Amino acid sequence: MTQNLDYQAWRVHEQDGKFIGMVETCNTADLPANDVLVKVSHSSLNYKDALSASGNKGVTRNFPHTPGIDAAGEVVEGAGALSAGQQVIVTGYDLGMNTPGGFGEYIRVPADWCIAMPEVWNPHKAMVYGTAGLTAGLGVSKLLRMKVKPEHGKVVVTGASGSVGTVAVELLARLGFEVIAVSGKPDQAGELKTLGASEVVGRDFLAEEKKPMLKPEFAGAVDTVGGAVLSELLKRIKPGGSVSCCGLVAGVEVQTSVLPFILRGVNLLGVDSVEIPPEEKQSVWDKLSGAWACGHTESSARTIGKEELDSALKAFLDGNSHGKIVLDHSL
Ligand code: NDP
């Protein structure tokens, strides 16, 4: 039975070329005609949400729109193997891009976007990780699959204080790696050390150099920023080492020669957390809710209500956000 329920959502409107977010009342009858209705209790904030909320048409074409690429909550109307009352996690695909997302208290999505909540998690804990945690987990999994090991040397995390970066730092450290955290925020150095970084360095650590190759210092890296930072990182990776690449905050263009690849066998590994099959997402959720649990990330995450979304999202665009932020719809 299709239900018509009023609910609150943080929706972005386009007004005279400006994009303005506000809490308003919506109705589930206006959600897309997908199989599964989920009552969302929590979402998570990501850089992509900030792009959507600021009118980036590569992310969201039409407004008004409800952002939120992450959602966790309870199935209200099920389909297939999903029944009412089941707790699920929905991340990626088109959620929060052109499909109303987790910044609303209800979403209606295809059944195959929904992943069963790990037994030991609740929606808040799932959203402490969210897409950022999933991405960090995928990036680290790729390094491990390429046989990057702690005994091979130090690993680097760029954009270390960000949502992907903090989880990557804590995860790599708890897997026994010596982690160098690259961060433009000196005030986050203490927090990054608490997460397990052995060293915290400024962004000039990877300043541009003319040479196509530099002293090979690092066994691997999780790069969350791209651009010139990734170019410089590739020059410093040891033979056989690997770099997982997921982000673009420092730029989408990467200038490189073929030398690190053909003389050192360096591997550049792309990470996509959005369109991968649900089983791949599930396998990372299973690890993060078990052996890979990041206790400090869990205890240090900030929780906000819808009214705080505007300023929290602007901080992402200014490069000033840090750590994990959960949206709790009950606040
Ligand atoms: P955040 O904004 O939380 O983190 C990015 C961090 O990068 C900032 O906190 C800052 O960290 C650093 N940074 C910001 N601007 C610059 C700059 N100009 N040069 C160098 N470093 C900079 O974003 P997220 O962690 O949520 O996402 C990181 C990236 O990963 C984004 O581009 C996002 O779109 C992408 N992403 C991709 C996914 C995928 O599936 N491929 C999934 C999730 C995210 P500090 O101050 O510590 O240096």
PDB file of N, CA and C in Angstrom, residues 121 151 289 292:
ATOM      1  N   TRP A 121      25.576  -2.620  14.039  1.00  0.00           N
ATOM      2  CA  TRP A 121      25.449  -1.183  13.805  1.00  0.00           C
ATOM      3  C   TRP A 121      24.006  -0.712  13.994  1.00  0.00           C
ATOM      4  N   GLU A 151      55.499  -3.525   6.264  1.00  0.00           N
ATOM      5  CA  GLU A 151      56.955  -3.674   6.250  1.00  0.00           C
ATOM      6  C   GLU A 151      57.604  -3.064   5.006  1.00  0.00           C
ATOM      7  N   SER A 289      32.351  -2.732  10.160  1.00  0.00           N
ATOM      8  CA  SER A 289      31.548  -3.008  11.367  1.00  0.00           C
ATOM      9  C   SER A 289      32.159  -4.147  12.174  1.00  0.00           C
ATOM     10  N   TRP A 292      37.687  -3.978  11.034  1.00  0.00           N
ATOM     11  CA  TRP A 292      38.221  -2.663  10.656  1.00  0.00           C
ATOM     12  C   TRP A 292      37.552  -1.501  11.393  1.00  0.00           C
TER      13      TRP A 292
END
